[in-house]
GROMACS .gro file of N, CA and C in nm:
model
  534
    1MET      N    1   7.629   8.036  15.634
    1MET     CA    2   7.617   8.017  15.488
    1MET      C    3   7.619   7.879  15.463
    2ILE      N    4   7.530   7.798  15.519
    2ILE     CA    5   7.486   7.663  15.502
    2ILE      C    6   7.444   7.655  15.377
    3ASP      N    7   7.491   7.556  15.295
    3ASP     CA    8   7.430   7.497  15.166
    3ASP      C    9   7.449   7.605  15.076
    4VAL      N   10   7.549   7.707  15.070
    4VAL     CA   11   7.581   7.791  14.950
    4VAL      C   12   7.715   7.772  14.934
    5VAL      N   13   7.761   7.796  14.815
    5VAL     CA   14   7.890   7.786  14.767
    5VAL      C   15   7.922   7.907  14.694
    6VAL      N   16   8.032   7.980  14.737
    6VAL     CA   17   8.081   8.113  14.677
    6VAL      C   18   8.197   8.073  14.596
    7GLY      N   19   8.193   8.123  14.465
    7GLY     CA   20   8.314   8.076  14.358
    7GLY      C   21   8.267   8.165  14.239
    8PRO      N   22   8.398   8.157  14.144
    8PRO     CA   23   8.386   8.226  14.030
    8PRO      C   24   8.261   8.224  13.927
    9LEU      N   25   8.213   8.334  13.898
    9LEU     CA   26   8.088   8.329  13.817
    9LEU      C   27   8.099   8.386  13.668
   10ASP      N   28   8.061   8.329  13.583
   10ASP     CA   29   8.040   8.395  13.441
   10ASP      C   30   7.925   8.452  13.437
   11LEU      N   31   7.941   8.584  13.471
   11LEU     CA   32   7.834   8.695  13.491
   11LEU      C   33   7.775   8.721  13.362
   12ALA      N   34   7.868   8.709  13.251
   12ALA     CA   35   7.770   8.749  13.134
   12ALA      C   36   7.696   8.620  13.106
   13ALA      N   37   7.722   8.500  13.105
   13ALA     CA   38   7.641   8.401  13.087
   13ALA      C   39   7.515   8.372  13.164
   14CYS      N   40   7.508   8.450  13.283
   14CYS     CA   41   7.395   8.420  13.363
   14CYS      C   42   7.359   8.565  13.432
   15VAL      N   43   7.373   8.669  13.326
   15VAL     CA   44   7.331   8.819  13.378
   15VAL      C   45   7.207   8.820  13.404
   16ASP      N   46   7.106   8.761  13.347
   16ASP     CA   47   6.967   8.769  13.360
   16ASP      C   48   6.930   8.715  13.512
   17GLU      N   49   6.995   8.591  13.552
   17GLU     CA   50   6.975   8.522  13.676
   17GLU      C   51   7.016   8.627  13.791
   18ALA      N   52   7.154   8.698  13.750
   18ALA     CA   53   7.208   8.788  13.844
   18ALA      C   54   7.115   8.923  13.856
   19LEU      N   55   7.069   8.964  13.778
   19LEU     CA   56   6.978   9.067  13.768
   19LEU      C   57   6.868   9.076  13.841
   20ALA      N   58   6.799   8.917  13.811
   20ALA     CA   59   6.678   8.888  13.902
   20ALA      C   60   6.721   8.882  14.053
   21VAL      N   61   6.797   8.841  14.099
   21VAL     CA   62   6.870   8.885  14.246
   21VAL      C   63   6.864   9.005  14.286
   22GLN      N   64   6.943   9.094  14.198
   22GLN     CA   65   6.934   9.228  14.220
   22GLN      C   66   6.808   9.299  14.228
   23ALA      N   67   6.709   9.277  14.140
   23ALA     CA   68   6.593   9.320  14.127
   23ALA      C   69   6.503   9.304  14.274
   24VAL      N   70   6.519   9.176  14.314
   24VAL     CA   71   6.443   9.147  14.439
   24VAL      C   72   6.507   9.234  14.569
   25ALA      N   73   6.649   9.207  14.556
   25ALA     CA   74   6.730   9.264  14.659
   25ALA      C   75   6.712   9.415  14.668
   26PHE      N   76   6.726   9.495  14.563
   26PHE     CA   77   6.716   9.597  14.535
   26PHE      C   78   6.624   9.685  14.494
   27GLY      N   79   6.516   9.644  14.470
   27GLY     CA   80   6.377   9.680  14.433
   27GLY      C   81   6.367   9.749  14.288
   28LEU      N   82   6.423   9.683  14.201
   28LEU     CA   83   6.428   9.766  14.071
   28LEU      C   84   6.315   9.705  13.974
   29SER      N   85   6.260   9.790  13.881
   29SER     CA   86   6.172   9.758  13.797
   29SER      C   87   6.210   9.690  13.688
   30GLU      N   88   6.125   9.665  13.580
   30GLU     CA   89   6.172   9.593  13.460
   30GLU      C   90   6.237   9.682  13.388
   31ASP      N   91   6.229   9.792  13.376
   31ASP     CA   92   6.278   9.892  13.276
   31ASP      C   93   6.413   9.927  13.346
   32GLU      N   94   6.445   9.929  13.469
   32GLU     CA   95   6.583   9.936  13.534
   32GLU      C   96   6.666   9.809  13.516
   33VAL      N   97   6.573   9.708  13.513
   33VAL     CA   98   6.671   9.562  13.496
   33VAL      C   99   6.714   9.576  13.368
   34GLY      N  100   6.651   9.609  13.259
   34GLY     CA  101   6.705   9.643  13.111
   34GLY      C  102   6.818   9.714  13.110
   35ILE      N  103   6.813   9.847  13.175
   35ILE     CA  104   6.921   9.925  13.135
   35ILE      C  105   7.039   9.896  13.214
   36ARG      N  106   7.030   9.808  13.346
   36ARG     CA  107   7.144   9.762  13.418
   36ARG      C  108   7.202   9.637  13.332
   37ARG      N  109   7.128   9.562  13.266
   37ARG     CA  110   7.156   9.436  13.199
   37ARG      C  111   7.272   9.503  13.102
   38HIS      N  112   7.274   9.601  13.019
   38HIS     CA  113   7.362   9.671  12.912
   38HIS      C  114   7.464   9.719  13.007
   39ILE      N  115   7.450   9.781  13.118
   39ILE     CA  116   7.563   9.826  13.185
   39ILE      C  117   7.653   9.716  13.229
   40VAL      N  118   7.591   9.612  13.301
   40VAL     CA  119   7.687   9.506  13.345
   40VAL      C  120   7.764   9.437  13.215
   41LEU      N  121   7.706   9.419  13.111
   41LEU     CA  122   7.754   9.378  13.003
   41LEU      C  123   7.892   9.455  12.943
   42ARG      N  124   7.868   9.580  12.968
   42ARG     CA  125   7.972   9.690  12.917
   42ARG      C  126   8.069   9.653  13.011
   43HIS      N  127   8.074   9.657  13.151
   43HIS     CA  128   8.150   9.654  13.242
   43HIS      C  129   8.245   9.533  13.236
   44LEU      N  130   8.170   9.411  13.212
   44LEU     CA  131   8.262   9.316  13.188
   44LEU      C  132   8.359   9.284  13.073
   45THR      N  133   8.357   9.392  12.995
   45THR     CA  134   8.455   9.413  12.898
   45THR      C  135   8.607   9.483  12.949
   46CYS      N  136   8.552   9.545  13.076
   46CYS     CA  137   8.666   9.637  13.120
   46CYS      C  138   8.791   9.537  13.173
   47PRO      N  139   8.911   9.568  13.165
   47PRO     CA  140   8.996   9.486  13.200
   47PRO      C  141   9.030   9.473  13.360
   48GLY      N  142   9.034   9.351  13.394
   48GLY     CA  143   9.052   9.322  13.546
   48GLY      C  144   8.916   9.317  13.587
   49ALA      N  145   8.814   9.313  13.520
   49ALA     CA  146   8.647   9.289  13.586
   49ALA      C  147   8.637   9.130  13.599
   50ARG      N  148   8.571   9.112  13.709
   50ARG     CA  149   8.558   8.976  13.779
   50ARG      C  150   8.442   8.979  13.852
   51ALA      N  151   8.388   8.834  13.867
   51ALA     CA  152   8.270   8.835  13.955
   51ALA      C  153   8.270   8.699  14.027
   52LEU      N  154   8.196   8.704  14.139
   52LEU     CA  155   8.168   8.601  14.204
   52LEU      C  156   8.023   8.553  14.227
   53GLY      N  157   7.981   8.428  14.250
   53GLY     CA  158   7.845   8.400  14.252
   53GLY      C  159   7.821   8.327  14.372
   54ALA      N  160   7.729   8.318  14.457
   54ALA     CA  161   7.694   8.230  14.559
   54ALA      C  162   7.566   8.135  14.520
   55THR      N  163   7.583   8.016  14.511
   55THR     CA  164   7.485   7.919  14.451
   55THR      C  165   7.441   7.821  14.563
   56THR      N  166   7.312   7.766  14.541
   56THR     CA  167   7.268   7.665  14.627
   56THR      C  168   7.313   7.525  14.566
   57PRO      N  169   7.290   7.426  14.626
   57PRO     CA  170   7.331   7.291  14.584
   57PRO      C  171   7.270   7.250  14.452
   58ASP      N  172   7.144   7.319  14.434
   58ASP     CA  173   7.073   7.280  14.304
   58ASP      C  174   7.102   7.361  14.194
   59GLY      N  175   7.204   7.474  14.229
   59GLY     CA  176   7.226   7.553  14.129
   59GLY      C  177   7.185   7.701  14.117
   60GLU      N  178   7.092   7.711  14.191
   60GLU     CA  179   7.024   7.868  14.220
   60GLU      C  180   7.109   7.962  14.251
   61LEU      N  181   7.122   8.080  14.190
   61LEU     CA  182   7.233   8.156  14.210
   61LEU      C  183   7.140   8.254  14.317
   62VAL      N  184   7.201   8.294  14.431
   62VAL     CA  185   7.137   8.347  14.522
   62VAL      C  186   7.198   8.480  14.574
   63GLY      N  187   7.316   8.496  14.531
   63GLY     CA  188   7.396   8.624  14.527
   63GLY      C  189   7.519   8.652  14.439
   64PHE      N  190   7.563   8.762  14.435
   64PHE     CA  191   7.668   8.780  14.336
   64PHE      C  192   7.741   8.934  14.369
   65VAL      N  193   7.850   8.915  14.356
   65VAL     CA  194   7.945   9.053  14.334
   65VAL      C  195   8.029   9.052  14.217
   66TYR      N  196   8.028   9.197  14.158
   66TYR     CA  197   8.143   9.210  14.060
   66TYR      C  198   8.210   9.352  14.080
   67GLY      N  199   8.335   9.334  14.032
   67GLY     CA  200   8.390   9.482  14.039
   67GLY      C  201   8.523   9.461  13.952
   68MET      N  202   8.590   9.567  13.962
   68MET     CA  203   8.705   9.590  13.861
   68MET      C  204   8.808   9.691  13.908
   69PRO      N  205   8.931   9.703  13.864
   69PRO     CA  206   9.024   9.821  13.919
   69PRO      C  207   8.935   9.933  13.869
   70ASN      N  208   8.952  10.027  13.948
   70ASN     CA  209   8.876  10.173  13.929
   70ASN      C  210   8.946  10.220  13.823
   71ASP      N  211   8.883  10.292  13.725
   71ASP     CA  212   8.958  10.403  13.602
   71ASP      C  213   8.868  10.525  13.617
   72ARG      N  214   8.948  10.618  13.642
   72ARG     CA  215   8.895  10.768  13.649
   72ARG      C  216   8.809  10.798  13.539
   73SER      N  217   8.819  10.744  13.428
   73SER     CA  218   8.737  10.778  13.297
   73SER      C  219   8.600  10.721  13.306
   74HIS      N  220   8.583  10.621  13.389
   74HIS     CA  221   8.437  10.545  13.410
   74HIS      C  222   8.346  10.628  13.468
   75TRP      N  223   8.232  10.618  13.433
   75TRP     CA  224   8.092  10.715  13.456
   75TRP      C  225   8.095  10.730  13.598
   76TRP      N  226   8.119  10.634  13.682
   76TRP     CA  227   8.106  10.638  13.825
   76TRP      C  228   8.194  10.713  13.874
   77SER      N  229   8.326  10.706  13.844
   77SER     CA  230   8.445  10.790  13.890
   77SER      C  231   8.407  10.924  13.856
   78THR      N  232   8.361  10.946  13.731
   78THR     CA  233   8.343  11.111  13.709
   78THR      C  234   8.247  11.152  13.776
   79ILE      N  235   8.147  11.086  13.836
   79ILE     CA  236   8.013  11.132  13.921
   79ILE      C  237   8.069  11.146  14.077
   80VAL      N  238   8.132  11.061  14.136
   80VAL     CA  239   8.205  11.079  14.267
   80VAL      C  240   8.314  11.154  14.285
   81GLU      N  241   8.389  11.161  14.186
   81GLU     CA  242   8.525  11.266  14.196
   81GLU      C  243   8.501  11.402  14.263
   82PRO      N  244   8.386  11.489  14.225
   82PRO     CA  245   8.394  11.618  14.297
   82PRO      C  246   8.353  11.605  14.424
   83TYR      N  247   8.267  11.477  14.473
   83TYR     CA  248   8.239  11.479  14.604
   83TYR      C  249   8.377  11.468  14.686
   84LEU      N  250   8.421  11.365  14.620
   84LEU     CA  251   8.553  11.298  14.696
   84LEU      C  252   8.653  11.417  14.699
   85ARG      N  253   8.682  11.495  14.602
   85ARG     CA  254   8.751  11.593  14.602
   85ARG      C  255   8.729  11.685  14.722
   86SER      N  256   8.579  11.737  14.755
   86SER     CA  257   8.557  11.843  14.840
   86SER      C  258   8.573  11.773  14.985
   87THR      N  259   8.593  11.658  15.005
   87THR     CA  260   8.628  11.596  15.148
   87THR      C  261   8.778  11.530  15.144
   88GLY      N  262   8.833  11.599  15.041
   88GLY     CA  263   8.999  11.558  15.044
   88GLY      C  264   9.021  11.409  15.024
   89ASN      N  265   8.945  11.338  14.983
   89ASN     CA  266   8.958  11.212  14.943
   89ASN      C  267   8.960  11.151  14.796
   90ASP      N  268   8.979  11.251  14.689
   90ASP     CA  269   8.990  11.201  14.562
   90ASP      C  270   9.096  11.096  14.540
   91ASP      N  271   9.204  11.099  14.616
   91ASP     CA  272   9.309  10.996  14.577
   91ASP      C  273   9.263  10.863  14.587
   92TRP      N  274   9.158  10.832  14.650
   92TRP     CA  275   9.098  10.700  14.666
   92TRP      C  276   9.035  10.627  14.532
   93LEU      N  277   9.033  10.723  14.432
   93LEU     CA  278   9.014  10.697  14.291
   93LEU      C  279   9.119  10.611  14.252
   94ASP      N  280   9.235  10.635  14.286
   94ASP     CA  281   9.351  10.571  14.220
   94ASP      C  282   9.392  10.445  14.300
   95HIS      N  283   9.443  10.325  14.212
   95HIS     CA  284   9.468  10.220  14.280
   95HIS      C  285   9.371  10.164  14.362
   96ALA      N  286   9.254  10.146  14.326
   96ALA     CA  287   9.149  10.096  14.421
   96ALA      C  288   9.078   9.980  14.312
   97PHE      N  289   9.017   9.894  14.404
   97PHE     CA  290   8.935   9.806  14.322
   97PHE      C  291   8.773   9.833  14.368
   98VAL      N  292   8.716   9.872  14.262
   98VAL     CA  293   8.562   9.899  14.311
   98VAL      C  294   8.489   9.780  14.276
   99ILE      N  295   8.395   9.791  14.419
   99ILE     CA  296   8.292   9.711  14.413
   99ILE      C  297   8.174   9.761  14.327
  100THR      N  298   8.137   9.691  14.216
  100THR     CA  299   8.034   9.757  14.127
  100THR      C  300   7.889   9.745  14.177
  101GLU      N  301   7.888   9.589  14.207
  101GLU     CA  302   7.759   9.537  14.251
  101GLU      C  303   7.775   9.443  14.353
  102LEU      N  304   7.720   9.438  14.459
  102LEU     CA  305   7.694   9.333  14.558
  102LEU      C  306   7.545   9.309  14.596
  103HIS      N  307   7.474   9.210  14.578
  103HIS     CA  308   7.362   9.167  14.603
  103HIS      C  309   7.314   9.023  14.658
  104VAL      N  310   7.231   9.013  14.758
  104VAL     CA  311   7.204   8.872  14.802
  104VAL      C  312   7.062   8.879  14.816
  105HIS      N  313   7.009   8.749  14.760
  105HIS     CA  314   6.832   8.745  14.767
  105HIS      C  315   6.796   8.754  14.916
  106PRO      N  316   6.709   8.860  14.944
  106PRO     CA  317   6.642   8.851  15.079
  106PRO      C  318   6.643   8.756  15.147
  107ASP      N  319   6.585   8.627  15.083
  107ASP     CA  320   6.583   8.505  15.181
  107ASP      C  321   6.701   8.432  15.206
  108PHE      N  322   6.824   8.495  15.165
  108PHE     CA  323   6.950   8.439  15.198
  108PHE      C  324   7.033   8.532  15.257
  109GLN      N  325   6.987   8.663  15.279
  109GLN     CA  326   7.053   8.780  15.368
  109GLN      C  327   7.078   8.739  15.514
  110GLY      N  328   7.165   8.799  15.594
  110GLY     CA  329   7.193   8.760  15.712
  110GLY      C  330   7.282   8.619  15.780
  111ARG      N  331   7.316   8.565  15.642
  111ARG     CA  332   7.375   8.443  15.666
  111ARG      C  333   7.544   8.453  15.639
  112GLY      N  334   7.590   8.572  15.590
  112GLY     CA  335   7.742   8.575  15.606
  112GLY      C  336   7.781   8.547  15.420
  113ILE      N  337   7.673   8.554  15.360
  113ILE     CA  338   7.703   8.553  15.205
  113ILE      C  339   7.748   8.680  15.149
  114GLY      N  340   7.707   8.785  15.190
  114GLY     CA  341   7.765   8.900  15.136
  114GLY      C  342   7.901   8.908  15.165
  115ARG      N  343   7.932   8.886  15.323
  115ARG     CA  344   8.054   8.905  15.363
  115ARG      C  345   8.167   8.807  15.273
  116ALA      N  346   8.098   8.677  15.236
  116ALA     CA  347   8.223   8.587  15.181
  116ALA      C  348   8.227   8.648  15.023
  117LEU      N  349   8.140   8.714  14.980
  117LEU     CA  350   8.139   8.753  14.836
  117LEU      C  351   8.259   8.871  14.826
  118ILE      N  352   8.224   8.972  14.925
  118ILE     CA  353   8.310   9.085  14.917
  118ILE      C  354   8.454   9.054  14.966
  119THR      N  355   8.449   8.974  15.050
  119THR     CA  356   8.609   8.938  15.095
  119THR      C  357   8.649   8.858  15.013
  120MET      N  358   8.615   8.761  14.935
  120MET     CA  359   8.685   8.681  14.834
  120MET      C  360   8.718   8.732  14.706
  121ILE      N  361   8.632   8.853  14.669
  121ILE     CA  362   8.669   8.894  14.545
  121ILE      C  363   8.797   9.009  14.573
  122THR      N  364   8.779   9.078  14.688
  122THR     CA  365   8.876   9.189  14.718
  122THR      C  366   9.019   9.125  14.742
  123ASP      N  367   9.000   8.987  14.796
  123ASP     CA  368   9.127   8.937  14.850
  123ASP      C  369   9.204   8.878  14.696
  124GLY      N  370   9.144   8.902  14.598
  124GLY     CA  371   9.216   8.839  14.462
  124GLY      C  372   9.255   8.982  14.393
  125ALA      N  373   9.223   9.112  14.464
  125ALA     CA  374   9.276   9.228  14.390
  125ALA      C  375   9.409   9.264  14.416
  126ALA      N  376   9.471   9.334  14.298
  126ALA     CA  377   9.602   9.348  14.335
  126ALA      C  378   9.618   9.493  14.369
  127GLU      N  379   9.499   9.562  14.376
  127GLU     CA  380   9.513   9.722  14.432
  127GLU      C  381   9.532   9.710  14.589
  128PRO      N  382   9.570   9.807  14.642
  128PRO     CA  383   9.607   9.808  14.792
  128PRO      C  384   9.465   9.849  14.864
  129ARG      N  385   9.341   9.910  14.786
  129ARG     CA  386   9.243   9.949  14.852
  129ARG      C  387   9.128   9.902  14.764
  130SER      N  388   8.997   9.934  14.847
  130SER     CA  389   8.867   9.897  14.769
  130SER      C  390   8.766  10.034  14.791
  131ILE      N  391   8.695  10.058  14.699
  131ILE     CA  392   8.614  10.162  14.704
  131ILE      C  393   8.453  10.105  14.653
  132LEU      N  394   8.346  10.148  14.702
  132LEU     CA  395   8.208  10.123  14.656
  132LEU      C  396   8.126  10.252  14.711
  133SER      N  397   8.010  10.228  14.652
  133SER     CA  398   7.898  10.333  14.667
  133SER      C  399   7.784  10.244  14.737
  134ALA      N  400   7.721  10.304  14.816
  134ALA     CA  401   7.588  10.255  14.896
  134ALA      C  402   7.479  10.350  14.944
  135ILE      N  403   7.356  10.328  14.927
  135ILE     CA  404   7.239  10.407  14.962
  135ILE      C  405   7.294  10.490  15.093
  136ASP      N  406   7.312  10.617  15.104
  136ASP     CA  407   7.340  10.676  15.235
  136ASP      C  408   7.228  10.674  15.343
  137THR      N  409   7.213  10.576  15.393
  137THR     CA  410   7.133  10.543  15.521
  137THR      C  411   7.200  10.431  15.617
  138GLU      N  412   7.145  10.445  15.730
  138GLU     CA  413   7.192  10.336  15.802
  138GLU      C  414   7.108  10.201  15.757
  139SER      N  415   7.194  10.124  15.714
  139SER     CA  416   7.102   9.978  15.651
  139SER      C  417   7.231   9.853  15.698
  140PRO      N  418   7.181   9.742  15.680
  140PRO     CA  419   7.251   9.621  15.706
  140PRO      C  420   7.383   9.635  15.611
  141ALA      N  421   7.367   9.681  15.514
  141ALA     CA  422   7.458   9.668  15.402
  141ALA      C  423   7.600   9.770  15.446
  142ARG      N  424   7.540   9.873  15.487
  142ARG     CA  425   7.647   9.988  15.543
  142ARG      C  426   7.715   9.914  15.665
  143GLY      N  427   7.625   9.839  15.748
  143GLY     CA  428   7.685   9.789  15.858
  143GLY      C  429   7.784   9.668  15.823
  144LEU      N  430   7.765   9.597  15.751
  144LEU     CA  431   7.861   9.499  15.675
  144LEU      C  432   7.994   9.573  15.647
  145TYR      N  433   7.973   9.690  15.563
  145TYR     CA  434   8.082   9.727  15.501
  145TYR      C  435   8.175   9.818  15.621
  146ARG      N  436   8.111   9.852  15.711
  146ARG     CA  437   8.197   9.916  15.805
  146ARG      C  438   8.276   9.803  15.915
  147SER      N  439   8.198   9.696  15.927
  147SER     CA  440   8.270   9.588  15.975
  147SER      C  441   8.383   9.528  15.903
  148LEU      N  442   8.402   9.554  15.786
  148LEU     CA  443   8.494   9.491  15.706
  148LEU      C  444   8.621   9.602  15.686
  149GLY      N  445   8.582   9.735  15.739
  149GLY     CA  446   8.687   9.819  15.732
  149GLY      C  447   8.644   9.945  15.685
  150TYR      N  448   8.574   9.973  15.587
  150TYR     CA  449   8.523  10.070  15.506
  150TYR      C  450   8.469  10.181  15.578
  151GLN      N  451   8.531  10.285  15.549
  151GLN     CA  452   8.465  10.415  15.603
  151GLN      C  453   8.413  10.508  15.489
  152ASP      N  454   8.321  10.608  15.555
  152ASP     CA  455   8.268  10.719  15.483
  152ASP      C  456   8.396  10.814  15.398
  153LEU      N  457   8.399  10.817  15.270
  153LEU     CA  458   8.468  10.898  15.225
  153LEU      C  459   8.398  11.022  15.165
  154ALA      N  460   8.265  11.028  15.129
  154ALA     CA  461   8.203  11.118  15.103
  154ALA      C  462   8.048  11.062  15.099
  155ARG      N  463   7.974  11.162  15.155
  155ARG     CA  464   7.822  11.135  15.167
  155ARG      C  465   7.737  11.237  15.087
  156GLN      N  466   7.604  11.197  15.083
  156GLN     CA  467   7.515  11.265  15.001
  156GLN      C  468   7.549  11.296  14.854
  157VAL      N  469   7.579  11.178  14.806
  157VAL     CA  470   7.652  11.177  14.662
  157VAL      C  471   7.535  11.185  14.588
  158LEU      N  472   7.510  11.225  14.501
  158LEU     CA  473   7.376  11.236  14.389
  158LEU      C  474   7.417  11.179  14.258
  159PHE      N  475   7.355  11.046  14.229
  159PHE     CA  476   7.378  11.005  14.101
  159PHE      C  477   7.241  11.043  13.996
  160PRO      N  478   7.280  11.074  13.886
  160PRO     CA  479   7.145  11.090  13.791
  160PRO      C  480   7.052  10.997  13.799
  161SER      N  481   6.931  11.006  13.795
  161SER     CA  482   6.813  10.925  13.787
  161SER      C  483   6.801  10.832  13.942
  162ALA      N  484   6.890  10.834  14.027
  162ALA     CA  485   6.895  10.775  14.162
  162ALA      C  486   6.812  10.857  14.250
  163PRO      N  487   6.705  10.823  14.308
  163PRO     CA  488   6.603  10.883  14.390
  163PRO      C  489   6.653  10.915  14.514
  164ARG      N  490   6.784  10.842  14.590
  164ARG     CA  491   6.822  10.873  14.682
  164ARG      C  492   6.975  10.900  14.688
  165PRO      N  493   7.017  10.973  14.777
  165PRO     CA  494   7.173  10.995  14.791
  165PRO      C  495   7.260  10.859  14.812
  166TYR      N  496   7.378  10.885  14.790
  166TYR     CA  497   7.466  10.753  14.816
  166TYR      C  498   7.589  10.813  14.895
  167ALA      N  499   7.653  10.708  14.979
  167ALA     CA  500   7.773  10.733  15.028
  167ALA      C  501   7.872  10.683  14.967
  168VAL      N  502   7.996  10.723  14.936
  168VAL     CA  503   8.099  10.661  14.884
  168VAL      C  504   8.189  10.603  15.022
  169MET      N  505   8.222  10.469  14.995
  169MET     CA  506   8.318  10.414  15.118
  169MET      C  507   8.431  10.356  15.063
  170GLY      N  508   8.547  10.350  15.131
  170GLY     CA  509   8.687  10.318  15.123
  170GLY      C  510   8.745  10.228  15.225
  171ALA      N  511   8.807  10.115  15.189
  171ALA     CA  512   8.859  10.028  15.290
  171ALA      C  513   9.009   9.994  15.237
  172PRO      N  514   9.126   9.988  15.321
  172PRO     CA  515   9.214   9.914  15.286
  172PRO      C  516   9.196   9.778  15.252
  173LEU      N  517   9.301   9.726  15.160
  173LEU     CA  518   9.293   9.558  15.162
  173LEU      C  519   9.409   9.503  15.208
  174PRO      N  520   9.411   9.393  15.274
  174PRO     CA  521   9.271   9.293  15.267
  174PRO      C  522   9.181   9.367  15.385
  175LEU      N  523   9.051   9.342  15.350
  175LEU     CA  524   8.959   9.346  15.433
  175LEU      C  525   8.942   9.301  15.583
  176LYS      N  526   8.899   9.376  15.653
  176LYS     CA  527   8.917   9.328  15.809
  176LYS      C  528   8.817   9.178  15.842
  177ARG      N  529   8.885   9.116  15.919
  177ARG     CA  530   8.790   8.967  15.925
  177ARG      C  531   8.767   8.967  16.073
  178ARG      N  532   8.642   8.910  16.093
  178ARG     CA  533   8.593   8.904  16.240
  178ARG      C  534   8.702   8.868  16.344
   0.00000   0.00000   0.00000
C-alpha cells in the first residue's frame, strides 16, 4: 500500500471522483454512473453511513468504501431477504454493518488497499457483524472477502437490472487479520 493513505472521506463532496473509480473498476456505463450517483447521495443521508477513501500523495482518489448499519426496509435488504430466508440466514440482516460499495482502481489493485479500506470501516462499526454482496463468481474480491472471514450466506441472488447473479456474504466483526 505504498504511497496511498486511507482515511475518512467526504463522499458527498467527491461522489463524481469516487464513481469514476467505480466505473473503471466495475465497468459501469455513463448512464449507470448517473443512476448510482443518486443512490450514493441518498445512502449518505442514512443514519450511521460513513465512507473511507484511499488517496495518493497528490490527492488522487484511487479507492473508496462506504457502508451503514443495515435496515431491513432498505431496497437491498428487501431483495436479499428471501434468498437469506431460504438458506436460514435472514437473521444476518439484523445488527449488521453493510458494506454498500468497495472499489479500487485497477491500477492500484493487489496492493492491500481494499483490505485496508474494508477492515478500517468495519473496525469502526458498532454492529457485531458485517454483510455485503459480490458478483457470484470466483474473483479476487471474493477471495479477499473470504480471507477476512466472510462466508457465503446465499448465492445466485438476482438484483433487478443486474446482468449477473450475486452472492451475499457475512462475517463476524472484527474481521480476520492475516
